[in-house]
Amino acid sequence: QAATKYGPQGSRLAHGAAVRAAACRGDSDRLRQLLRKCVIESTKKLDLSSDDILETIWHMAEKSRDGKGAECSQLVEQMLNCTIRDSGFFRKLFREIERHICHRHYYTALSLLEDTKRVSDCLENQRRNRERRNPSAFLDRLHRPQWTGID
């Protein structure tokens, strides 16, 4: 209903609120059902804001049986794989990692850290591919004098 009345942005906000509410209640079946509805078919990404996704992960960790987020870590990884990384996402992600560690939600913190490692590996592979296509860039880096800290 939100999509017809308020457009795509209203639908996105309504889905975000519903997903967070399901996580707050600890209703994992409803949460999974809502997440499936939020997938954009063409891109296989979640049509949720990064704030909604990170808050949902937080509530899942808070409601976990062991208090560390062990049983929800697989769903967290799946959510992060389908997240649209908008501007400021990594800053928010690092803040969330700190928050999860401070509150002893170690499994979800580890899932968040693994996502940063995966993205870091992708960026490193892109850099290597650029150097393979343009070997002179690699050679320029080798011949460029490095600052030694000695004046």
PDB file of N, CA and C in Angstrom, residues 51-144:
ATOM      1  N   ASP A  51      21.214   2.272   6.991  1.00  0.00           N
ATOM      2  CA  ASP A  51      20.838   2.466   8.397  1.00  0.00           C
ATOM      3  C   ASP A  51      19.847   1.403   8.853  1.00  0.00           C
ATOM      4  N   ASP A  52      18.852   1.109   8.009  1.00  0.00           N
ATOM      5  CA  ASP A  52      17.876   0.076   8.355  1.00  0.00           C
ATOM      6  C   ASP A  52      18.546  -1.289   8.491  1.00  0.00           C
ATOM      7  N   ILE A  53      19.452  -1.598   7.590  1.00  0.00           N
ATOM      8  CA  ILE A  53      20.127  -2.895   7.630  1.00  0.00           C
ATOM      9  C   ILE A  53      20.999  -3.009   8.872  1.00  0.00           C
ATOM     10  N   LEU A  54      21.780  -1.975   9.171  1.00  0.00           N
ATOM     11  CA  LEU A  54      22.661  -2.036  10.336  1.00  0.00           C
ATOM     12  C   LEU A  54      21.868  -2.059  11.640  1.00  0.00           C
ATOM     13  N   GLU A  55      20.762  -1.332  11.707  1.00  0.00           N
ATOM     14  CA  GLU A  55      19.905  -1.373  12.902  1.00  0.00           C
ATOM     15  C   GLU A  55      19.252  -2.740  13.060  1.00  0.00           C
ATOM     16  N   THR A  56      18.858  -3.335  11.949  1.00  0.00           N
ATOM     17  CA  THR A  56      18.269  -4.676  11.993  1.00  0.00           C
ATOM     18  C   THR A  56      19.283  -5.678  12.519  1.00  0.00           C
ATOM     19  N   ILE A  57      20.516  -5.586  12.039  1.00  0.00           N
ATOM     20  CA  ILE A  57      21.574  -6.482  12.518  1.00  0.00           C
ATOM     21  C   ILE A  57      21.788  -6.280  14.014  1.00  0.00           C
ATOM     22  N   TRP A  58      21.758  -5.034  14.466  1.00  0.00           N
ATOM     23  CA  TRP A  58      21.920  -4.743  15.892  1.00  0.00           C
ATOM     24  C   TRP A  58      20.815  -5.409  16.712  1.00  0.00           C
ATOM     25  N   HIS A  59      19.575  -5.252  16.271  1.00  0.00           N
ATOM     26  CA  HIS A  59      18.454  -5.847  17.005  1.00  0.00           C
ATOM     27  C   HIS A  59      18.530  -7.372  16.989  1.00  0.00           C
ATOM     28  N   MET A  60      18.990  -7.939  15.888  1.00  0.00           N
ATOM     29  CA  MET A  60      19.155  -9.392  15.826  1.00  0.00           C
ATOM     30  C   MET A  60      20.181  -9.858  16.850  1.00  0.00           C
ATOM     31  N   ALA A  61      21.278  -9.123  16.979  1.00  0.00           N
ATOM     32  CA  ALA A  61      22.307  -9.480  17.959  1.00  0.00           C
ATOM     33  C   ALA A  61      21.780  -9.331  19.378  1.00  0.00           C
ATOM     34  N   GLU A  62      21.025  -8.266  19.619  1.00  0.00           N
ATOM     35  CA  GLU A  62      20.455  -8.036  20.950  1.00  0.00           C
ATOM     36  C   GLU A  62      19.480  -9.144  21.342  1.00  0.00           C
ATOM     37  N   LYS A  63      18.731  -9.654  20.379  1.00  0.00           N
ATOM     38  CA  LYS A  63      17.717 -10.677  20.655  1.00  0.00           C
ATOM     39  C   LYS A  63      18.264 -12.100  20.546  1.00  0.00           C
ATOM     40  N   SER A  64      19.533 -12.251  20.230  1.00  0.00           N
ATOM     41  CA  SER A  64      20.081 -13.598  20.057  1.00  0.00           C
ATOM     42  C   SER A  64      20.062 -14.358  21.381  1.00  0.00           C
ATOM     43  N   ARG A  65      19.941 -15.665  21.278  1.00  0.00           N
ATOM     44  CA  ARG A  65      19.818 -16.506  22.476  1.00  0.00           C
ATOM     45  C   ARG A  65      21.058 -16.451  23.351  1.00  0.00           C
ATOM     46  N   ASP A  66      22.221 -16.482  22.731  1.00  0.00           N
ATOM     47  CA  ASP A  66      23.462 -16.493  23.510  1.00  0.00           C
ATOM     48  C   ASP A  66      23.978 -15.096  23.830  1.00  0.00           C
ATOM     49  N   GLY A  67      23.359 -14.076  23.258  1.00  0.00           N
ATOM     50  CA  GLY A  67      23.788 -12.703  23.498  1.00  0.00           C
ATOM     51  C   GLY A  67      24.978 -12.282  22.666  1.00  0.00           C
ATOM     52  N   LYS A  68      25.541 -13.214  21.891  1.00  0.00           N
ATOM     53  CA  LYS A  68      26.710 -12.899  21.070  1.00  0.00           C
ATOM     54  C   LYS A  68      26.392 -12.874  19.582  1.00  0.00           C
ATOM     55  N   GLY A  69      25.187 -13.304  19.233  1.00  0.00           N
ATOM     56  CA  GLY A  69      24.769 -13.252  17.836  1.00  0.00           C
ATOM     57  C   GLY A  69      25.163 -14.453  17.010  1.00  0.00           C
ATOM     58  N   ALA A  70      25.464 -15.580  17.662  1.00  0.00           N
ATOM     59  CA  ALA A  70      25.941 -16.753  16.927  1.00  0.00           C
ATOM     60  C   ALA A  70      24.911 -17.285  15.937  1.00  0.00           C
ATOM     61  N   GLU A  71      23.649 -17.397  16.373  1.00  0.00           N
ATOM     62  CA  GLU A  71      22.650 -18.020  15.495  1.00  0.00           C
ATOM     63  C   GLU A  71      22.221 -17.124  14.342  1.00  0.00           C
ATOM     64  N   CYS A  72      22.524 -15.842  14.410  1.00  0.00           N
ATOM     65  CA  CYS A  72      22.099 -14.952  13.323  1.00  0.00           C
ATOM     66  C   CYS A  72      23.253 -14.535  12.419  1.00  0.00           C
ATOM     67  N   SER A  73      24.455 -15.036  12.659  1.00  0.00           N
ATOM     68  CA  SER A  73      25.608 -14.567  11.883  1.00  0.00           C
ATOM     69  C   SER A  73      25.493 -14.920  10.400  1.00  0.00           C
ATOM     70  N   GLN A  74      24.894 -16.069  10.076  1.00  0.00           N
ATOM     71  CA  GLN A  74      24.742 -16.435   8.666  1.00  0.00           C
ATOM     72  C   GLN A  74      23.782 -15.484   7.951  1.00  0.00           C
ATOM     73  N   LEU A  75      22.678 -15.148   8.601  1.00  0.00           N
ATOM     74  CA  LEU A  75      21.727 -14.202   8.008  1.00  0.00           C
ATOM     75  C   LEU A  75      22.361 -12.815   7.872  1.00  0.00           C
ATOM     76  N   VAL A  76      23.170 -12.438   8.847  1.00  0.00           N
ATOM     77  CA  VAL A  76      23.870 -11.149   8.781  1.00  0.00           C
ATOM     78  C   VAL A  76      24.769 -11.104   7.551  1.00  0.00           C
ATOM     79  N   GLU A  77      25.519 -12.176   7.315  1.00  0.00           N
ATOM     80  CA  GLU A  77      26.404 -12.221   6.152  1.00  0.00           C
ATOM     81  C   GLU A  77      25.612 -12.133   4.852  1.00  0.00           C
ATOM     82  N   GLN A  78      24.472 -12.826   4.801  1.00  0.00           N
ATOM     83  CA  GLN A  78      23.634 -12.765   3.603  1.00  0.00           C
ATOM     84  C   GLN A  78      23.098 -11.354   3.389  1.00  0.00           C
ATOM     85  N   MET A  79      22.683 -10.705   4.466  1.00  0.00           N
ATOM     86  CA  MET A  79      22.180  -9.335   4.350  1.00  0.00           C
ATOM     87  C   MET A  79      23.273  -8.399   3.847  1.00  0.00           C
ATOM     88  N   LEU A  80      24.476  -8.536   4.389  1.00  0.00           N
ATOM     89  CA  LEU A  80      25.572  -7.657   3.980  1.00  0.00           C
ATOM     90  C   LEU A  80      25.961  -7.885   2.523  1.00  0.00           C
ATOM     91  N   ASN A  81      25.876  -9.132   2.065  1.00  0.00           N
ATOM     92  CA  ASN A  81      26.177  -9.418   0.659  1.00  0.00           C
ATOM     93  C   ASN A  81      25.192  -8.735  -0.277  1.00  0.00           C
ATOM     94  N   CYS A  82      23.985  -8.485   0.196  1.00  0.00           N
ATOM     95  CA  CYS A  82      22.929  -7.887  -0.636  1.00  0.00           C
ATOM     96  C   CYS A  82      22.707  -6.405  -0.336  1.00  0.00           C
ATOM     97  N   THR A  83      23.600  -5.800   0.411  1.00  0.00           N
ATOM     98  CA  THR A  83      23.429  -4.403   0.807  1.00  0.00           C
ATOM     99  C   THR A  83      23.957  -3.460  -0.265  1.00  0.00           C
ATOM    100  N   ILE A  84      23.198  -2.419  -0.530  1.00  0.00           N
ATOM    101  CA  ILE A  84      23.658  -1.347  -1.420  1.00  0.00           C
ATOM    102  C   ILE A  84      24.551  -0.435  -0.584  1.00  0.00           C
ATOM    103  N   ARG A  85      25.791  -0.291  -1.001  1.00  0.00           N
ATOM    104  CA  ARG A  85      26.757   0.500  -0.233  1.00  0.00           C
ATOM    105  C   ARG A  85      26.724   1.946  -0.712  1.00  0.00           C
ATOM    106  N   ASP A  86      25.905   2.733  -0.050  1.00  0.00           N
ATOM    107  CA  ASP A  86      25.778   4.136  -0.420  1.00  0.00           C
ATOM    108  C   ASP A  86      26.873   4.952   0.259  1.00  0.00           C
ATOM    109  N   SER A  87      26.869   6.223   0.019  1.00  0.00           N
ATOM    110  CA  SER A  87      27.873   7.125   0.575  1.00  0.00           C
ATOM    111  C   SER A  87      27.882   7.055   2.101  1.00  0.00           C
ATOM    112  N   GLY A  88      29.054   6.913   2.680  1.00  0.00           N
ATOM    113  CA  GLY A  88      29.200   6.862   4.131  1.00  0.00           C
ATOM    114  C   GLY A  88      28.977   5.493   4.734  1.00  0.00           C
ATOM    115  N   PHE A  89      28.771   4.474   3.888  1.00  0.00           N
ATOM    116  CA  PHE A  89      28.469   3.138   4.402  1.00  0.00           C
ATOM    117  C   PHE A  89      29.591   2.587   5.270  1.00  0.00           C
ATOM    118  N   PHE A  90      30.839   2.715   4.825  1.00  0.00           N
ATOM    119  CA  PHE A  90      31.933   2.098   5.570  1.00  0.00           C
ATOM    120  C   PHE A  90      32.182   2.795   6.904  1.00  0.00           C
ATOM    121  N   ARG A  91      31.956   4.083   6.970  1.00  0.00           N
ATOM    122  CA  ARG A  91      32.065   4.794   8.243  1.00  0.00           C
ATOM    123  C   ARG A  91      31.035   4.240   9.227  1.00  0.00           C
ATOM    124  N   LYS A  92      29.811   4.068   8.736  1.00  0.00           N
ATOM    125  CA  LYS A  92      28.752   3.499   9.581  1.00  0.00           C
ATOM    126  C   LYS A  92      29.087   2.066   9.975  1.00  0.00           C
ATOM    127  N   LEU A  93      29.648   1.306   9.044  1.00  0.00           N
ATOM    128  CA  LEU A  93      29.983  -0.090   9.312  1.00  0.00           C
ATOM    129  C   LEU A  93      31.029  -0.203  10.419  1.00  0.00           C
ATOM    130  N   PHE A  94      32.052   0.642  10.377  1.00  0.00           N
ATOM    131  CA  PHE A  94      33.079   0.593  11.418  1.00  0.00           C
ATOM    132  C   PHE A  94      32.519   1.003  12.777  1.00  0.00           C
ATOM    133  N   ARG A  95      31.615   1.962  12.793  1.00  0.00           N
ATOM    134  CA  ARG A  95      30.968   2.336  14.059  1.00  0.00           C
ATOM    135  C   ARG A  95      30.148   1.177  14.604  1.00  0.00           C
ATOM    136  N   GLU A  96      29.470   0.469  13.715  1.00  0.00           N
ATOM    137  CA  GLU A  96      28.678  -0.685  14.140  1.00  0.00           C
ATOM    138  C   GLU A  96      29.571  -1.798  14.676  1.00  0.00           C
ATOM    139  N   ILE A  97      30.709  -2.012  14.043  1.00  0.00           N
ATOM    140  CA  ILE A  97      31.636  -3.037  14.530  1.00  0.00           C
ATOM    141  C   ILE A  97      32.050  -2.711  15.957  1.00  0.00           C
ATOM    142  N   GLU A  98      32.412  -1.459  16.207  1.00  0.00           N
ATOM    143  CA  GLU A  98      32.789  -1.045  17.564  1.00  0.00           C
ATOM    144  C   GLU A  98      31.640  -1.247  18.541  1.00  0.00           C
ATOM    145  N   ARG A  99      30.437  -0.894  18.123  1.00  0.00           N
ATOM    146  CA  ARG A  99      29.267  -1.027  18.995  1.00  0.00           C
ATOM    147  C   ARG A  99      29.015  -2.492  19.353  1.00  0.00           C
ATOM    148  N   HIS A 100      29.120  -3.370  18.367  1.00  0.00           N
ATOM    149  CA  HIS A 100      28.893  -4.794  18.621  1.00  0.00           C
ATOM    150  C   HIS A 100      29.965  -5.366  19.545  1.00  0.00           C
ATOM    151  N   ILE A 101      31.205  -4.957  19.354  1.00  0.00           N
ATOM    152  CA  ILE A 101      32.282  -5.443  20.220  1.00  0.00           C
ATOM    153  C   ILE A 101      32.095  -4.928  21.641  1.00  0.00           C
ATOM    154  N   CYS A 102      31.777  -3.651  21.790  1.00  0.00           N
ATOM    155  CA  CYS A 102      31.580  -3.070  23.129  1.00  0.00           C
ATOM    156  C   CYS A 102      30.453  -3.750  23.900  1.00  0.00           C
ATOM    157  N   HIS A 103      29.444  -4.214  23.188  1.00  0.00           N
ATOM    158  CA  HIS A 103      28.307  -4.870  23.842  1.00  0.00           C
ATOM    159  C   HIS A 103      28.414  -6.393  23.804  1.00  0.00           C
ATOM    160  N   ARG A 104      29.589  -6.883  23.430  1.00  0.00           N
ATOM    161  CA  ARG A 104      29.920  -8.313  23.435  1.00  0.00           C
ATOM    162  C   ARG A 104      29.081  -9.147  22.475  1.00  0.00           C
ATOM    163  N   HIS A 105      28.724  -8.571  21.373  1.00  0.00           N
ATOM    164  CA  HIS A 105      28.056  -9.320  20.304  1.00  0.00           C
ATOM    165  C   HIS A 105      29.147  -9.718  19.302  1.00  0.00           C
ATOM    166  N   TYR A 106      29.971 -10.662  19.722  1.00  0.00           N
ATOM    167  CA  TYR A 106      31.190 -10.962  18.980  1.00  0.00           C
ATOM    168  C   TYR A 106      30.939 -11.610  17.620  1.00  0.00           C
ATOM    169  N   TYR A 107      29.946 -12.468  17.527  1.00  0.00           N
ATOM    170  CA  TYR A 107      29.700 -13.145  16.255  1.00  0.00           C
ATOM    171  C   TYR A 107      29.218 -12.172  15.181  1.00  0.00           C
ATOM    172  N   THR A 108      28.328 -11.283  15.552  1.00  0.00           N
ATOM    173  CA  THR A 108      27.872 -10.309  14.554  1.00  0.00           C
ATOM    174  C   THR A 108      28.986  -9.315  14.230  1.00  0.00           C
ATOM    175  N   ALA A 109      29.806  -8.972  15.214  1.00  0.00           N
ATOM    176  CA  ALA A 109      30.951  -8.093  14.943  1.00  0.00           C
ATOM    177  C   ALA A 109      31.896  -8.758  13.948  1.00  0.00           C
ATOM    178  N   LEU A 110      32.098 -10.057  14.122  1.00  0.00           N
ATOM    179  CA  LEU A 110      32.966 -10.789  13.204  1.00  0.00           C
ATOM    180  C   LEU A 110      32.374 -10.822  11.794  1.00  0.00           C
ATOM    181  N   SER A 111      31.071 -10.999  11.697  1.00  0.00           N
ATOM    182  CA  SER A 111      30.415 -10.984  10.380  1.00  0.00           C
ATOM    183  C   SER A 111      30.587  -9.627   9.707  1.00  0.00           C
ATOM    184  N   LEU A 112      30.460  -8.557  10.480  1.00  0.00           N
ATOM    185  CA  LEU A 112      30.655  -7.212   9.933  1.00  0.00           C
ATOM    186  C   LEU A 112      32.102  -7.013   9.492  1.00  0.00           C
ATOM    187  N   LEU A 113      33.046  -7.513  10.287  1.00  0.00           N
ATOM    188  CA  LEU A 113      34.463  -7.405   9.925  1.00  0.00           C
ATOM    189  C   LEU A 113      34.779  -8.192   8.660  1.00  0.00           C
ATOM    190  N   GLU A 114      34.183  -9.372   8.533  1.00  0.00           N
ATOM    191  CA  GLU A 114      34.415 -10.180   7.335  1.00  0.00           C
ATOM    192  C   GLU A 114      33.937  -9.456   6.087  1.00  0.00           C
ATOM    193  N   ASP A 115      32.870  -8.698   6.207  1.00  0.00           N
ATOM    194  CA  ASP A 115      32.377  -7.938   5.063  1.00  0.00           C
ATOM    195  C   ASP A 115      33.392  -6.886   4.643  1.00  0.00           C
ATOM    196  N   THR A 116      34.018  -6.214   5.602  1.00  0.00           N
ATOM    197  CA  THR A 116      35.035  -5.213   5.245  1.00  0.00           C
ATOM    198  C   THR A 116      36.235  -5.887   4.600  1.00  0.00           C
ATOM    199  N   LYS A 117      36.596  -7.081   5.061  1.00  0.00           N
ATOM    200  CA  LYS A 117      37.723  -7.818   4.479  1.00  0.00           C
ATOM    201  C   LYS A 117      37.401  -8.221   3.044  1.00  0.00           C
ATOM    202  N   ARG A 118      36.169  -8.663   2.817  1.00  0.00           N
ATOM    203  CA  ARG A 118      35.756  -9.065   1.475  1.00  0.00           C
ATOM    204  C   ARG A 118      35.822  -7.879   0.519  1.00  0.00           C
ATOM    205  N   VAL A 119      35.360  -6.731   0.956  1.00  0.00           N
ATOM    206  CA  VAL A 119      35.396  -5.529   0.115  1.00  0.00           C
ATOM    207  C   VAL A 119      36.839  -5.097  -0.119  1.00  0.00           C
ATOM    208  N   SER A 120      37.664  -5.191   0.912  1.00  0.00           N
ATOM    209  CA  SER A 120      39.074  -4.843   0.778  1.00  0.00           C
ATOM    210  C   SER A 120      39.753  -5.742  -0.256  1.00  0.00           C
ATOM    211  N   ASP A 121      39.439  -7.032  -0.223  1.00  0.00           N
ATOM    212  CA  ASP A 121      40.005  -7.961  -1.205  1.00  0.00           C
ATOM    213  C   ASP A 121      39.554  -7.613  -2.622  1.00  0.00           C
ATOM    214  N   CYS A 122      38.294  -7.229  -2.777  1.00  0.00           N
ATOM    215  CA  CYS A 122      37.784  -6.832  -4.101  1.00  0.00           C
ATOM    216  C   CYS A 122      38.533  -5.610  -4.623  1.00  0.00           C
ATOM    217  N   LEU A 123      38.744  -4.624  -3.758  1.00  0.00           N
ATOM    218  CA  LEU A 123      39.466  -3.418  -4.170  1.00  0.00           C
ATOM    219  C   LEU A 123      40.907  -3.745  -4.541  1.00  0.00           C
ATOM    220  N   GLU A 124      41.534  -4.643  -3.793  1.00  0.00           N
ATOM    221  CA  GLU A 124      42.910  -5.048  -4.097  1.00  0.00           C
ATOM    222  C   GLU A 124      42.965  -5.762  -5.449  1.00  0.00           C
ATOM    223  N   ASN A 125      41.999  -6.620  -5.725  1.00  0.00           N
ATOM    224  CA  ASN A 125      41.952  -7.301  -7.025  1.00  0.00           C
ATOM    225  C   ASN A 125      41.747  -6.312  -8.160  1.00  0.00           C
ATOM    226  N   GLN A 126      40.922  -5.293  -7.952  1.00  0.00           N
ATOM    227  CA  GLN A 126      40.733  -4.263  -8.974  1.00  0.00           C
ATOM    228  C   GLN A 126      42.038  -3.528  -9.244  1.00  0.00           C
ATOM    229  N   ARG A 127      42.773  -3.214  -8.174  1.00  0.00           N
ATOM    230  CA  ARG A 127      44.053  -2.523  -8.337  1.00  0.00           C
ATOM    231  C   ARG A 127      45.027  -3.387  -9.136  1.00  0.00           C
ATOM    232  N   ARG A 128      45.088  -4.680  -8.812  1.00  0.00           N
ATOM    233  CA  ARG A 128      45.982  -5.592  -9.535  1.00  0.00           C
ATOM    234  C   ARG A 128      45.590  -5.698 -11.003  1.00  0.00           C
ATOM    235  N   ASN A 129      44.290  -5.774 -11.264  1.00  0.00           N
ATOM    236  CA  ASN A 129      43.830  -5.863 -12.653  1.00  0.00           C
ATOM    237  C   ASN A 129      44.201  -4.614 -13.439  1.00  0.00           C
ATOM    238  N   ARG A 130      44.108  -3.448 -12.803  1.00  0.00           N
ATOM    239  CA  ARG A 130      44.513  -2.201 -13.464  1.00  0.00           C
ATOM    240  C   ARG A 130      46.000  -2.236 -13.789  1.00  0.00           C
ATOM    241  N   GLU A 131      46.801  -2.748 -12.869  1.00  0.00           N
ATOM    242  CA  GLU A 131      48.246  -2.809 -13.106  1.00  0.00           C
ATOM    243  C   GLU A 131      48.581  -3.800 -14.212  1.00  0.00           C
ATOM    244  N   ARG A 132      47.809  -4.879 -14.315  1.00  0.00           N
ATOM    245  CA  ARG A 132      48.049  -5.844 -15.392  1.00  0.00           C
ATOM    246  C   ARG A 132      47.720  -5.231 -16.747  1.00  0.00           C
ATOM    247  N   ARG A 133      46.644  -4.433 -16.785  1.00  0.00           N
ATOM    248  CA  ARG A 133      46.256  -3.789 -18.036  1.00  0.00           C
ATOM    249  C   ARG A 133      47.170  -2.620 -18.366  1.00  0.00           C
ATOM    250  N   ASN A 134      47.760  -1.992 -17.354  1.00  0.00           N
ATOM    251  CA  ASN A 134      48.613  -0.831 -17.551  1.00  0.00           C
ATOM    252  C   ASN A 134      49.905  -1.048 -16.761  1.00  0.00           C
ATOM    253  N   PRO A 135      50.845  -1.836 -17.308  1.00  0.00           N
ATOM    254  CA  PRO A 135      52.073  -2.152 -16.570  1.00  0.00           C
ATOM    255  C   PRO A 135      52.911  -0.925 -16.228  1.00  0.00           C
ATOM    256  N   SER A 136      52.788   0.151 -16.989  1.00  0.00           N
ATOM    257  CA  SER A 136      53.591   1.340 -16.693  1.00  0.00           C
ATOM    258  C   SER A 136      53.204   1.949 -15.347  1.00  0.00           C
ATOM    259  N   ALA A 137      51.940   1.806 -14.932  1.00  0.00           N
ATOM    260  CA  ALA A 137      51.524   2.322 -13.622  1.00  0.00           C
ATOM    261  C   ALA A 137      52.254   1.578 -12.513  1.00  0.00           C
ATOM    262  N   PHE A 138      52.419   0.272 -12.700  1.00  0.00           N
ATOM    263  CA  PHE A 138      53.150  -0.523 -11.717  1.00  0.00           C
ATOM    264  C   PHE A 138      54.616  -0.105 -11.688  1.00  0.00           C
ATOM    265  N   LEU A 139      55.216   0.077 -12.869  1.00  0.00           N
ATOM    266  CA  LEU A 139      56.622   0.476 -12.937  1.00  0.00           C
ATOM    267  C   LEU A 139      56.828   1.872 -12.359  1.00  0.00           C
ATOM    268  N   ASP A 140      55.877   2.771 -12.591  1.00  0.00           N
ATOM    269  CA  ASP A 140      55.971   4.115 -12.010  1.00  0.00           C
ATOM    270  C   ASP A 140      56.014   4.043 -10.491  1.00  0.00           C
ATOM    271  N   ARG A 141      55.228   3.153  -9.925  1.00  0.00           N
ATOM    272  CA  ARG A 141      55.225   3.018  -8.465  1.00  0.00           C
ATOM    273  C   ARG A 141      56.553   2.474  -7.963  1.00  0.00           C
ATOM    274  N   LEU A 142      57.189   1.599  -8.750  1.00  0.00           N
ATOM    275  CA  LEU A 142      58.475   1.038  -8.339  1.00  0.00           C
ATOM    276  C   LEU A 142      59.579   2.086  -8.372  1.00  0.00           C
ATOM    277  N   HIS A 143      59.552   2.952  -9.367  1.00  0.00           N
ATOM    278  CA  HIS A 143      60.621   3.931  -9.544  1.00  0.00           C
ATOM    279  C   HIS A 143      60.395   5.228  -8.798  1.00  0.00           C
ATOM    280  N   ARG A 144      59.216   5.423  -8.243  1.00  0.00           N
ATOM    281  CA  ARG A 144      58.909   6.650  -7.519  1.00  0.00           C
ATOM    282  C   ARG A 144      59.685   6.644  -6.196  1.00  0.00           C
TER     283      ARG A 144
END
